[in-house]
PDB file of C-alpha atoms in Angstrom:
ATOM      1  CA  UNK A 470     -90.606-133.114-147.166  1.00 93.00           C
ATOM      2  CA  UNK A 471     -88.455-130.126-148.339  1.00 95.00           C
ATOM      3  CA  UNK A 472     -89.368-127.991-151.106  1.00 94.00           C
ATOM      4  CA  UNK A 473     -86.072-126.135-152.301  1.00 92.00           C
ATOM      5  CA  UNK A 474     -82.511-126.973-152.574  1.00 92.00           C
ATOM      6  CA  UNK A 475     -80.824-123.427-151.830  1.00 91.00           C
ATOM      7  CA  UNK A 476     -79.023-122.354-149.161  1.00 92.00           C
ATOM      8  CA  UNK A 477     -81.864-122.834-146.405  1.00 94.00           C
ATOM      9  CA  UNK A 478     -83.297-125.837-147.930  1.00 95.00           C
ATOM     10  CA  UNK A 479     -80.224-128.136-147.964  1.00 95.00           C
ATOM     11  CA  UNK A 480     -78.963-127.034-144.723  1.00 95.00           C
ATOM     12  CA  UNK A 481     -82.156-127.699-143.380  1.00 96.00           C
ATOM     13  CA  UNK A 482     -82.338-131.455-144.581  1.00 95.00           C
ATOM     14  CA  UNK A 483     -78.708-131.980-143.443  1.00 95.00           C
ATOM     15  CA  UNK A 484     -79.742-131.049-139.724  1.00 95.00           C
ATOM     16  CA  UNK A 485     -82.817-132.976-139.477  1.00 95.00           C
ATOM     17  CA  UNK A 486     -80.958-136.050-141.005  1.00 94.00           C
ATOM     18  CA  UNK A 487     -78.245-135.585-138.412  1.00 94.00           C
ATOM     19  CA  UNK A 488     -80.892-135.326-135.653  1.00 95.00           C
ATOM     20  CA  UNK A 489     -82.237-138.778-137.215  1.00 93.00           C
ATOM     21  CA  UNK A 490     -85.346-136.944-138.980  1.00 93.00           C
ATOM     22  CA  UNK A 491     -86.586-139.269-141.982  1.00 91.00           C
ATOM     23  CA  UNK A 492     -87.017-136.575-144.939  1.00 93.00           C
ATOM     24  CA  UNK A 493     -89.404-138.304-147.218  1.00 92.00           C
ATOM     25  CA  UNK A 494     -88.589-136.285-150.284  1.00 92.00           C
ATOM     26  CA  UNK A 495     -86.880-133.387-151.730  1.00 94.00           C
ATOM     27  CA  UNK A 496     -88.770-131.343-154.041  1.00 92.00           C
ATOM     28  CA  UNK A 497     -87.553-129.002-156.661  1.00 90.00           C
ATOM     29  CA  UNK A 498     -88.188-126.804-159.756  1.00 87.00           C
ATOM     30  CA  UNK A 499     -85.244-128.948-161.471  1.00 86.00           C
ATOM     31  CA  UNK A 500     -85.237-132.624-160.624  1.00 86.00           C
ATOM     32  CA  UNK A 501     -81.688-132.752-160.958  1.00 89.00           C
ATOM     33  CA  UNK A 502     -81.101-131.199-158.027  1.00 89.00           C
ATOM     34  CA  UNK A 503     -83.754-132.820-155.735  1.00 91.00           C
ATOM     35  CA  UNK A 504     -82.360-135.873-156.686  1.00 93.00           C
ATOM     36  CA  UNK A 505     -78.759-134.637-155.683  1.00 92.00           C
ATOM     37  CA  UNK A 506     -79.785-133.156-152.258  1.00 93.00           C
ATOM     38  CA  UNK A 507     -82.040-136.699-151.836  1.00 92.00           C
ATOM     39  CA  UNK A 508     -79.304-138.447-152.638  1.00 93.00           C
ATOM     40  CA  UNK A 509     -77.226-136.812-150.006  1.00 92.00           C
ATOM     41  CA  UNK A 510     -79.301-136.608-146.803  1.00 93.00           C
ATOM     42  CA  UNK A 511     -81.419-140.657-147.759  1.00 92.00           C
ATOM     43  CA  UNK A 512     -84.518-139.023-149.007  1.00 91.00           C
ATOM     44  CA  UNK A 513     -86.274-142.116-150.605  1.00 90.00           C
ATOM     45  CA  UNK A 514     -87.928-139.298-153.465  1.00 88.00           C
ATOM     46  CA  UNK A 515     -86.722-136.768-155.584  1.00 89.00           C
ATOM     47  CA  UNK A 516     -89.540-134.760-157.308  1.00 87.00           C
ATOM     48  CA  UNK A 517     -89.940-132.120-159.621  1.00 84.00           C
ATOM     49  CA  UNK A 518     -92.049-128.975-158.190  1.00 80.00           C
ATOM     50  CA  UNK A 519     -94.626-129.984-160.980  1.00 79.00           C
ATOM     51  CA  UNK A 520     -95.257-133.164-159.106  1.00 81.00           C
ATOM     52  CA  UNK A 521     -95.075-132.974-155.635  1.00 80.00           C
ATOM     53  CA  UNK A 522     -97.539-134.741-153.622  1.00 81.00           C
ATOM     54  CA  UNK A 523     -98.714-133.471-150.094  1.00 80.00           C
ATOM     55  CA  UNK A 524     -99.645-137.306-149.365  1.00 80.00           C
ATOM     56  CA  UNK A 525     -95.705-137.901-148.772  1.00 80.00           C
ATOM     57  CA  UNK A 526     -95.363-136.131-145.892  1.00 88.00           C
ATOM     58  CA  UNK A 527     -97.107-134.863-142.772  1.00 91.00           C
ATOM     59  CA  UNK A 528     -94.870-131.824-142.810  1.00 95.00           C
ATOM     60  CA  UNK A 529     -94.029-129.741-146.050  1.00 95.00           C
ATOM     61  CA  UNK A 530     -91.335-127.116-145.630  1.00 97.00           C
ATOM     62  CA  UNK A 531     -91.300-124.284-148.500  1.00 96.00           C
ATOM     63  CA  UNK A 532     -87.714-123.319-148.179  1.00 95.00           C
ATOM     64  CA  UNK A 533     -88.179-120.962-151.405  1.00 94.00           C
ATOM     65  CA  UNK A 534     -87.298-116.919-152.030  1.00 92.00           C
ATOM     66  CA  UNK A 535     -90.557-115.185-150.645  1.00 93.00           C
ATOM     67  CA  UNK A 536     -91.650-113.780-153.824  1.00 93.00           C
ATOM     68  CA  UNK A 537     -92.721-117.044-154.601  1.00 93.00           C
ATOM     69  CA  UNK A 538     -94.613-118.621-152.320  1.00 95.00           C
ATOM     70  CA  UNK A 539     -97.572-116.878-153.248  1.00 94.00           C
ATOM     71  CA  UNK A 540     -97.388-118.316-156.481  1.00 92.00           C
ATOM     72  CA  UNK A 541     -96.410-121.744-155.065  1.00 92.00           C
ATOM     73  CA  UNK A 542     -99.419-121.881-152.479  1.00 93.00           C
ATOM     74  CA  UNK A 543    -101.492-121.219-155.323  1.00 92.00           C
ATOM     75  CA  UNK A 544    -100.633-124.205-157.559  1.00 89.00           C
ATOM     76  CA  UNK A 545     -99.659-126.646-154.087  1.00 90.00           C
ATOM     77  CA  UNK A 546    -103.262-125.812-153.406  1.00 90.00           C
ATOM     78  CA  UNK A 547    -104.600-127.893-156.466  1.00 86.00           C
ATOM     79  CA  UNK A 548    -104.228-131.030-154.307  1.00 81.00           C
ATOM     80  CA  UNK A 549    -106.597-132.227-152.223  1.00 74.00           C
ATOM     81  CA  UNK A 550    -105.105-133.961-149.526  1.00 86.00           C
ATOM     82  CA  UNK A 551    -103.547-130.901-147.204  1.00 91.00           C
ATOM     83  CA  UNK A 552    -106.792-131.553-144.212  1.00 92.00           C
ATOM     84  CA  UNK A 553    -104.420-131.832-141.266  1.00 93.00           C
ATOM     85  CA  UNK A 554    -101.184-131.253-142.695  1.00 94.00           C
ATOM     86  CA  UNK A 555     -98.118-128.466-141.690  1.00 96.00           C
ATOM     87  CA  UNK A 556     -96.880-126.465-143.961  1.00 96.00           C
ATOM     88  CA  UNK A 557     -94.144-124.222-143.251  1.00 97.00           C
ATOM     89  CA  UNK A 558     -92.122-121.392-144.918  1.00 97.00           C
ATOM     90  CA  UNK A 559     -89.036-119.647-143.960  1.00 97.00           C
ATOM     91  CA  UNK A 560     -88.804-116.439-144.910  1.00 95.00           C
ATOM     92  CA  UNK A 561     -88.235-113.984-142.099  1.00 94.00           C
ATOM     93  CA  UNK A 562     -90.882-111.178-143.225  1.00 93.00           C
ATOM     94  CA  UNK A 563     -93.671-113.319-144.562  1.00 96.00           C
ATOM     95  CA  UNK A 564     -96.522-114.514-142.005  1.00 97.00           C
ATOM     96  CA  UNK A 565     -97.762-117.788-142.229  1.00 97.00           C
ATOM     97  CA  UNK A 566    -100.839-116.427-143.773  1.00 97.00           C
ATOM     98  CA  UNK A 567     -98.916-115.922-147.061  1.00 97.00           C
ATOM     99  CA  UNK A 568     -99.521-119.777-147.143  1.00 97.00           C
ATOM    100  CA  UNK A 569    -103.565-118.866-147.338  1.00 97.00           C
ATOM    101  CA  UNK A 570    -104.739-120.927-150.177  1.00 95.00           C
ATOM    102  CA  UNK A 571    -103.080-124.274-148.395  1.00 95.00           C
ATOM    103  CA  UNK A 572    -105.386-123.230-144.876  1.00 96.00           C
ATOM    104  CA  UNK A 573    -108.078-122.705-146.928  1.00 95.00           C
ATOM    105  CA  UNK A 574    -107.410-126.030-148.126  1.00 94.00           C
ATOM    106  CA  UNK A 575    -107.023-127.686-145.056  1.00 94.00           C
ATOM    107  CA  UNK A 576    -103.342-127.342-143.789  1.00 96.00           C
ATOM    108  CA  UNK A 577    -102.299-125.548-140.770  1.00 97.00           C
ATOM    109  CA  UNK A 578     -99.369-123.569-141.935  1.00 98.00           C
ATOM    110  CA  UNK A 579     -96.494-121.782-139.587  1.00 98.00           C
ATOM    111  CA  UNK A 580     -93.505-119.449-140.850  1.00 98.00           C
ATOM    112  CA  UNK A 581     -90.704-121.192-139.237  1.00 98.00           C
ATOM    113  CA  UNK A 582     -86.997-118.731-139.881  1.00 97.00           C
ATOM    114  CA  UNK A 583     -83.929-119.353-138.741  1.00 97.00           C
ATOM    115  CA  UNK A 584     -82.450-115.973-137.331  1.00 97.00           C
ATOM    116  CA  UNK A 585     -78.910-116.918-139.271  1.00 95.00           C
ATOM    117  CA  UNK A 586     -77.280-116.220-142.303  1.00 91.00           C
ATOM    118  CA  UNK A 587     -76.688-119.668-144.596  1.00 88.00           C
ATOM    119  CA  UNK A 588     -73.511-119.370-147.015  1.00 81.00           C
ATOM    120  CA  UNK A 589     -72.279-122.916-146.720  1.00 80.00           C
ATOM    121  CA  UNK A 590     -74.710-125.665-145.767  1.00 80.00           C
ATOM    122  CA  UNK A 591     -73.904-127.307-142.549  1.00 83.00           C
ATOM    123  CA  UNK A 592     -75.563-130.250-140.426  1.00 88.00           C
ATOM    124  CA  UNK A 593     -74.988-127.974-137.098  1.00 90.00           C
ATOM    125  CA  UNK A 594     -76.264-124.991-138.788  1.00 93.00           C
ATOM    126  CA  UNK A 595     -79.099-124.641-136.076  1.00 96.00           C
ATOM    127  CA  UNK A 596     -77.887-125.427-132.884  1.00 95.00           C
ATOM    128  CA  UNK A 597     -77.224-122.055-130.321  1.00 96.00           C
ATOM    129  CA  UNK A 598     -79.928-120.132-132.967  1.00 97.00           C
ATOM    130  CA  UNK A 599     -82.959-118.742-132.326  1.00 98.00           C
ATOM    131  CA  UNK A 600     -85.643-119.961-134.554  1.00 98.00           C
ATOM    132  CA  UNK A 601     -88.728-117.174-135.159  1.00 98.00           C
ATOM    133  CA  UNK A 602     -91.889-119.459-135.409  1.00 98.00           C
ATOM    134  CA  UNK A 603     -95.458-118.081-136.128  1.00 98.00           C
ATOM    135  CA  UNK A 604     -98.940-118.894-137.082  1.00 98.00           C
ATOM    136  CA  UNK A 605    -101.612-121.967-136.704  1.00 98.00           C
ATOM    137  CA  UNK A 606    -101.574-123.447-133.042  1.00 97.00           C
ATOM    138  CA  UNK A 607    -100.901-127.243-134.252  1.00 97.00           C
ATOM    139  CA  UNK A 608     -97.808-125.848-136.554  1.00 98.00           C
ATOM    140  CA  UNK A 609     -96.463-123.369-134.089  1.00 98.00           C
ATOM    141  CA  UNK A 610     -96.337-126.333-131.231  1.00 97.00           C
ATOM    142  CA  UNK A 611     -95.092-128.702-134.022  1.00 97.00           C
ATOM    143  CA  UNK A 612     -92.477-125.845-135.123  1.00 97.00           C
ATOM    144  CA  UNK A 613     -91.199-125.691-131.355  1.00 98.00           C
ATOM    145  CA  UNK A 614     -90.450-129.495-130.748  1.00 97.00           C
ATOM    146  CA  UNK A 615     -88.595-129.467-134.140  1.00 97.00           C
ATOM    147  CA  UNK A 616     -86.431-125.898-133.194  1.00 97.00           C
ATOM    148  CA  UNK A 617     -85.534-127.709-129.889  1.00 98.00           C
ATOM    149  CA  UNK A 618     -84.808-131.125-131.643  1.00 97.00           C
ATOM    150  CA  UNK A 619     -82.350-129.417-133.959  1.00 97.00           C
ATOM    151  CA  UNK A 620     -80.879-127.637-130.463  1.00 97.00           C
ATOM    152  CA  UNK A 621     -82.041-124.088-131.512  1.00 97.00           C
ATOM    153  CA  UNK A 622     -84.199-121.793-129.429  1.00 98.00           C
ATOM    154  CA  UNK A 623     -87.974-121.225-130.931  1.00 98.00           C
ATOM    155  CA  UNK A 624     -88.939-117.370-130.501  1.00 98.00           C
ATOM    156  CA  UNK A 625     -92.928-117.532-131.127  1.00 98.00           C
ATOM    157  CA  UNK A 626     -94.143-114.352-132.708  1.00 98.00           C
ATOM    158  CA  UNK A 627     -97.286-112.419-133.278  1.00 97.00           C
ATOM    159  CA  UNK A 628     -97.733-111.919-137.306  1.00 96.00           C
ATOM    160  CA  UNK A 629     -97.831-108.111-136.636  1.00 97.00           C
ATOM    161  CA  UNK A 630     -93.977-107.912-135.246  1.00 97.00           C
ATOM    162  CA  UNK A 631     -92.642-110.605-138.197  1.00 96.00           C
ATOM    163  CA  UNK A 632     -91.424-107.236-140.112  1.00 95.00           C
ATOM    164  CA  UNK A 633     -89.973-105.412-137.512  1.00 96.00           C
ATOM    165  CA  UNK A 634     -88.479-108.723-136.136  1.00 97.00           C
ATOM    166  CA  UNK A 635     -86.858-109.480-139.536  1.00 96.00           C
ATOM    167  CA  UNK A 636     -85.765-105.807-139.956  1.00 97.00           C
ATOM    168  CA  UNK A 637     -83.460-106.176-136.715  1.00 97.00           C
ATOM    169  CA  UNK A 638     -82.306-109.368-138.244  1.00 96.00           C
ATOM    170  CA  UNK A 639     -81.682-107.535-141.823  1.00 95.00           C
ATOM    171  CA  UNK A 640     -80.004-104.251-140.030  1.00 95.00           C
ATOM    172  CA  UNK A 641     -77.584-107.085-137.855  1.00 95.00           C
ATOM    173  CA  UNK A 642     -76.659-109.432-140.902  1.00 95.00           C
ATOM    174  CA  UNK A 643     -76.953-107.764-144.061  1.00 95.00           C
ATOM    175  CA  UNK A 644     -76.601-104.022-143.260  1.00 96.00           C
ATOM    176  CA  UNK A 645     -72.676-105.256-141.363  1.00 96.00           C
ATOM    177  CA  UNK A 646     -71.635-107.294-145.006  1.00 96.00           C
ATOM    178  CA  UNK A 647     -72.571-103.572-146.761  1.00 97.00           C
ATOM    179  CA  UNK A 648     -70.508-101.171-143.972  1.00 97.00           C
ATOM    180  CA  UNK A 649     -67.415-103.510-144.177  1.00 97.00           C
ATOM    181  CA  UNK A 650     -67.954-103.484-147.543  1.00 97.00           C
ATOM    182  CA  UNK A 651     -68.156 -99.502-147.626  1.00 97.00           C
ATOM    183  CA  UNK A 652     -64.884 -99.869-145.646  1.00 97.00           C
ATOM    184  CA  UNK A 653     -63.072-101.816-147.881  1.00 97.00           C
ATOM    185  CA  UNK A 654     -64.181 -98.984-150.834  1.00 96.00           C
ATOM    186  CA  UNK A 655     -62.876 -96.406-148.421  1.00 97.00           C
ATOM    187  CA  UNK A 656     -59.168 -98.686-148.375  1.00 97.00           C
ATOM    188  CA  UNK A 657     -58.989 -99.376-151.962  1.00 96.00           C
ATOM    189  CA  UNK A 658     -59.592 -95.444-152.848  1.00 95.00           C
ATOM    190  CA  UNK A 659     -55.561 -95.326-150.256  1.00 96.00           C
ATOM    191  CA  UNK A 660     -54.119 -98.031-153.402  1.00 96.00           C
ATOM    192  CA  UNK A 661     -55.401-101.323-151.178  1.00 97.00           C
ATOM    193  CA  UNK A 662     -56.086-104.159-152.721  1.00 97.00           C
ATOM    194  CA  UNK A 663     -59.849-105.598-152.046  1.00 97.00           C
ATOM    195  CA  UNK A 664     -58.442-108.630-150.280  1.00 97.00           C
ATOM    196  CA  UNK A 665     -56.098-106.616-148.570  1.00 98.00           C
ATOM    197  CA  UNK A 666     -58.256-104.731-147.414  1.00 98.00           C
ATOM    198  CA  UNK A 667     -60.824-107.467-145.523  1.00 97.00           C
ATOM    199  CA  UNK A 668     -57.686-109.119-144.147  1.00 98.00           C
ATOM    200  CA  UNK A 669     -56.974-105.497-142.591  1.00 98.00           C
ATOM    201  CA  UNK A 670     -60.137-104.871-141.195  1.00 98.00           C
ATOM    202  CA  UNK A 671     -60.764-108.746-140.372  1.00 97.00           C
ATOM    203  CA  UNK A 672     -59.309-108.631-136.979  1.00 97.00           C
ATOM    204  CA  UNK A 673     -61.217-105.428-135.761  1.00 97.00           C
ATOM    205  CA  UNK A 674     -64.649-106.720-136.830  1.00 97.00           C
ATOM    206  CA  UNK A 675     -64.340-110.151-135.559  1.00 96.00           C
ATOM    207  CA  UNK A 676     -63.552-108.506-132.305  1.00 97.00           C
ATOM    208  CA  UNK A 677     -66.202-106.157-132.727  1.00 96.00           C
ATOM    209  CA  UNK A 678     -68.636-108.352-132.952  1.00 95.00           C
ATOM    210  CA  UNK A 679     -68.025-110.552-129.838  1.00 96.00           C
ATOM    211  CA  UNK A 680     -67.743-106.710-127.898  1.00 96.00           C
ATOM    212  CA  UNK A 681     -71.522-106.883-128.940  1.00 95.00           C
ATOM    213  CA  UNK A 682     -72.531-110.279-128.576  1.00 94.00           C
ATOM    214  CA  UNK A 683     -71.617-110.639-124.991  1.00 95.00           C
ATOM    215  CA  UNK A 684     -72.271-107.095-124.002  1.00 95.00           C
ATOM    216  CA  UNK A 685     -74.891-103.860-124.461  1.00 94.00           C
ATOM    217  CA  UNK A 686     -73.869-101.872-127.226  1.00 94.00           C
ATOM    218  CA  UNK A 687     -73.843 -99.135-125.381  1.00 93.00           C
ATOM    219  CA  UNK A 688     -71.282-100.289-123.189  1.00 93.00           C
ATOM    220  CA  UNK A 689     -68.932-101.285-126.002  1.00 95.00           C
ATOM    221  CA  UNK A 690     -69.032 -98.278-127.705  1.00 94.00           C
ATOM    222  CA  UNK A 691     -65.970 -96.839-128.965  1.00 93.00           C
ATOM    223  CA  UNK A 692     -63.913 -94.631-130.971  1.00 93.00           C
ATOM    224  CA  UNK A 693     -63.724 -90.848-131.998  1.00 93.00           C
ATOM    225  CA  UNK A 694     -68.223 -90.644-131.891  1.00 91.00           C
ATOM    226  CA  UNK A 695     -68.421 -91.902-128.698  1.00 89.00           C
ATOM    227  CA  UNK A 696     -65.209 -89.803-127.324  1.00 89.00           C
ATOM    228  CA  UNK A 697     -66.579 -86.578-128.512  1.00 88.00           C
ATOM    229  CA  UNK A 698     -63.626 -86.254-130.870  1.00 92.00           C
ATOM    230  CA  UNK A 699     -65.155 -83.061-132.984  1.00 91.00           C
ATOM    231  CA  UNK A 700     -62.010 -82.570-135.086  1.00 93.00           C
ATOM    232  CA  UNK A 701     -61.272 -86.478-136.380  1.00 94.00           C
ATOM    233  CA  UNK A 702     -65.141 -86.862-137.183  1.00 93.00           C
ATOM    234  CA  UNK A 703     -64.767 -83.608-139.301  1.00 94.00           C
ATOM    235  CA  UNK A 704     -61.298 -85.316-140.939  1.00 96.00           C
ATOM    236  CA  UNK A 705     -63.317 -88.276-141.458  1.00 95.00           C
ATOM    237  CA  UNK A 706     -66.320 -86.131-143.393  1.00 94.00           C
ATOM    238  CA  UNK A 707     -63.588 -84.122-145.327  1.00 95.00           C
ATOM    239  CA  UNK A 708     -61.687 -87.293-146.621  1.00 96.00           C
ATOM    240  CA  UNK A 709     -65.413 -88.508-148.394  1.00 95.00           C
ATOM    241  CA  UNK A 710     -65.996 -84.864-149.647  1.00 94.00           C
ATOM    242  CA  UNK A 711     -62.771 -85.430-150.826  1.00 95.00           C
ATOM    243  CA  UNK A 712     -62.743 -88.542-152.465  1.00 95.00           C
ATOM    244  CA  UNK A 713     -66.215 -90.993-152.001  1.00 94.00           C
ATOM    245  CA  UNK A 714     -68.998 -87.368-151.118  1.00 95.00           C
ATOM    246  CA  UNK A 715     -70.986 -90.964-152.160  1.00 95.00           C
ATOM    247  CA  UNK A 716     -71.082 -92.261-148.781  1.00 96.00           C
ATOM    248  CA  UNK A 717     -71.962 -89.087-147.343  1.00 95.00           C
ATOM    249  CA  UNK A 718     -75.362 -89.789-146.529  1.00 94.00           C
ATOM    250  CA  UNK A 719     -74.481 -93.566-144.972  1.00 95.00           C
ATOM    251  CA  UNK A 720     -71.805 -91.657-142.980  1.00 94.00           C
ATOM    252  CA  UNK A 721     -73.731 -88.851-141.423  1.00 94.00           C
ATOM    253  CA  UNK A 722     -76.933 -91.305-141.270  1.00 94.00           C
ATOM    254  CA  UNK A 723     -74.392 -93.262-139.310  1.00 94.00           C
ATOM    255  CA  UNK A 724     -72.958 -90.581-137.182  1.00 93.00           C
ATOM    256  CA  UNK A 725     -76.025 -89.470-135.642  1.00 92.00           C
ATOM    257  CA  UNK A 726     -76.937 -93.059-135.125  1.00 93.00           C
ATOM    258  CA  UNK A 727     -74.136 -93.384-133.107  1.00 93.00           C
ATOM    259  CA  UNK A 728     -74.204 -90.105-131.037  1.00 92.00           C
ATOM    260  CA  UNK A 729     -77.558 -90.918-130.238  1.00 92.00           C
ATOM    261  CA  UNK A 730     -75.963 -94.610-128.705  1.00 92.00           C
ATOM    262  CA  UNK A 731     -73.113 -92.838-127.102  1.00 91.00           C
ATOM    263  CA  UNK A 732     -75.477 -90.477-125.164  1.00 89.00           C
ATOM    264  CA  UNK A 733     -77.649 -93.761-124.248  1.00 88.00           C
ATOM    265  CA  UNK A 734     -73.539 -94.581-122.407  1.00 82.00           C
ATOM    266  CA  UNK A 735     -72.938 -90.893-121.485  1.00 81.00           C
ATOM    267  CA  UNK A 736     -73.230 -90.888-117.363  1.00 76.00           C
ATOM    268  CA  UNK A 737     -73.936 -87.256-116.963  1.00 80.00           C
ATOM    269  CA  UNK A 738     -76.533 -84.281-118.770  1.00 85.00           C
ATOM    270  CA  UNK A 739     -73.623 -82.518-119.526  1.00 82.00           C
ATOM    271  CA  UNK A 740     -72.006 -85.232-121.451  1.00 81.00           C
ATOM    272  CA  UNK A 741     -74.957 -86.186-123.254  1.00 85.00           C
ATOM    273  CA  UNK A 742     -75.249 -81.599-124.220  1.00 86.00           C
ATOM    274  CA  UNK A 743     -71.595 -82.437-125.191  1.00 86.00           C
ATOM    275  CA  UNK A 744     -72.379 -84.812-127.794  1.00 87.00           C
ATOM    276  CA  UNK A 745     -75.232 -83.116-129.233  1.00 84.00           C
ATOM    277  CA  UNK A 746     -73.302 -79.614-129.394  1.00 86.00           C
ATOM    278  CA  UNK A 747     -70.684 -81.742-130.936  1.00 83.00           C
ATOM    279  CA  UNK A 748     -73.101 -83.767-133.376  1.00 84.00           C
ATOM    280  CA  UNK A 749     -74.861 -80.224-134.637  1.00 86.00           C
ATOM    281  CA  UNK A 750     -71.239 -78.435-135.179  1.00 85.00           C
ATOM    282  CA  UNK A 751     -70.760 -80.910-137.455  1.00 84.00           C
ATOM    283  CA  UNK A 752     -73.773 -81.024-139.699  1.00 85.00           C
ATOM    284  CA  UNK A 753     -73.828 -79.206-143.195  1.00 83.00           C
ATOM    285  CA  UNK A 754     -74.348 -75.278-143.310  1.00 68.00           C
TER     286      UNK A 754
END
C-alpha cells in the first residue's frame, strides 16, 4: 500500500508496478486522487486517509511531507492490526523512529529515501540510485530486497548519520537549483532574459556536473578560485557591490569554500600559502 500521491508517492507505485509489485491500494487525504493514481498503476483500492486499513497490506509506505507523519502515526496507530507489519517513510532526515506510535503498536517500521530529486514521475525513477534505508531489522532486510528489486543500491544507515546524510543530499540537489538560480539573477541584472539566461548557462552546468560525477572534486576544479586569479575574484566582488551587495555573503561563503577545495588540489605548501594569501587579500577591511 502507498499512502500519498505526490511526487515520491506516484513514482514509487509506477516502479514497483513495472517491476510486477501488486500495490494493494493507494491511500490519500483526497480520494480523488487515490483513485486516479489506483487507477493508473492496477491498485484494486482507492482510499481516503480517513479510512485506510493496515489489514490491506503487509507493507505500508508513508510517502507524505515529514511534518506530517507525526501526526499521521498518531491517528494510523488507532488500528489494531499493525503486529508484524512494515511501515516505511521516506523522508531523508526523519528516522524510522518518527513512526513510534505504529512500533509501539506492533509494526516494525524503516525510513526507506531515495537519494534523487522527483519532478516528473517515472517507472525507471530508481534504477542506478542509491536508496538510504534505516531502522527495525525485519524492515531494513525487507527495505533492501525491494531497493535491489527496483535496481537501486540500498545504503543502510545508523539513525544518528540520517541528518548529516540528508544534508549532503540537500547541499548536492537543492543548494545547485539556488546557485544557478543566483546565476541567472546575476544575467538578468546585464538585460538577459530568465530563459535566456538558463539556456546560457545550461551547457556549462550539465558539463559541470558529469566533471563531478565521474571524478574528485578536487580534481575538477576550475576557474579564476582555483587559479589564484586575485584580480578577477576582486572584479567579481566589485560587480555585486555594485549591483546585487545581496549575494555578498553566498559569494564570499562560497569563495572560501572553494579556496579551501583548491588547496585540497594544490600539489605544493607554497601553493596552498598562495591561495590563502590570496583568499585573506580579498576579504573586507
Amino acid at each position: 500500500m502507498i499512502v500519498g500521491t505526490g511526487a515520491v508517492g506516484t513514482t514509487l507505485a509506477l516502479s514497483l508496478q513495472a517491476k510486477d509489485y501488486t500495490i494493494s491500494a493507494i491511500a490519500s487525504r483526497s480520494k480523488a486522487r487515490a483513485q486516479q493514481l489506483a487507477t493508473h498503476v492496477g491498485a484494486p483500492a482507492a482510499v481516503a486517509l480517513s479510512s485506510l486499513d493496515p489489514a490491506q497490506a503487509q507493507l505500508i509506505f508513508l510517502c507524505v511531507p515529514d511534518d506530517v507523519l507525526p501526526e499521521i502515526a498518531d491517528k494510523l496507530a488507532n488500528h489494531t492490526q499493525w503486529a508484524g507489519r512494515i511501515v516505511a517513510h521516506t523522508s531523508g532526515a526523519q528516522t524510522a523512529s518518527i513512526l513510534l506510535p505504529l512500533q509501539k503498536a506492533g509494526a516494525y517500521a524503516m525510513s526507506f529515501h531515495p537519494v534523487q530529486t522527483f519532478v516528473k514521475p517515472s517507472k525507471n525513477a530508481f534504477s542506478g540510485i542509491y536508496v538510504g534505508i534505516e531502522g527495525d531489522e525485519p524492515a531494513v532486510s525487507e527495505g533492501i530486497v525491494l531497493a535491489q528489486a527496483l535496481d537501486a543500491t540500498p545504503l543502510v544507515l545508523q539513525a544518528a548519520d540520517k541528518a548529516r546524510y540528508h544534508l549532503a543530499a540537500s547541499i548536492a540537489s537543492n543548494f545547485t537549483v539556488t546557485l544557478v538560480s543566483a546565476a541567472c539573477d546575476v544575467l538578468e541584472s546585464i538585460g538577459m532574459q530568465r530563459d535566456e539566461a538558463v539556456a546560457l548557462l545550461r551547457p556549462l552546468v550539465m558539463q559541470t556536473c558529469t566533471n563531478v560525477t565521474t571524478r574528485l572534486p578536487e580534481e575538477v576544479l576550475t576557474g579564476p578560485a582555483a587559479r589564484g586569479d586575485k584580480n578577477t575574484l576582486q572584479q567579481h566582488l566589485d560587480a555585486l557591490e555594485n549591483h546585487q551587495p545581496h549575494l555578498l555573503p553566498l559569494y564570499r561563503a562560497l569563495l572560501a569554500q572553494t579556496v579551501e577545495l583548491a588547496k585540497r588540489g594544490a600539489t605544493s605548501p607554497d601553493a596552498k600559502k598562495q591561495l590563502d594569501e590570496m583568499h585573506s587579500s580579498l576579504q573586507p577591511e
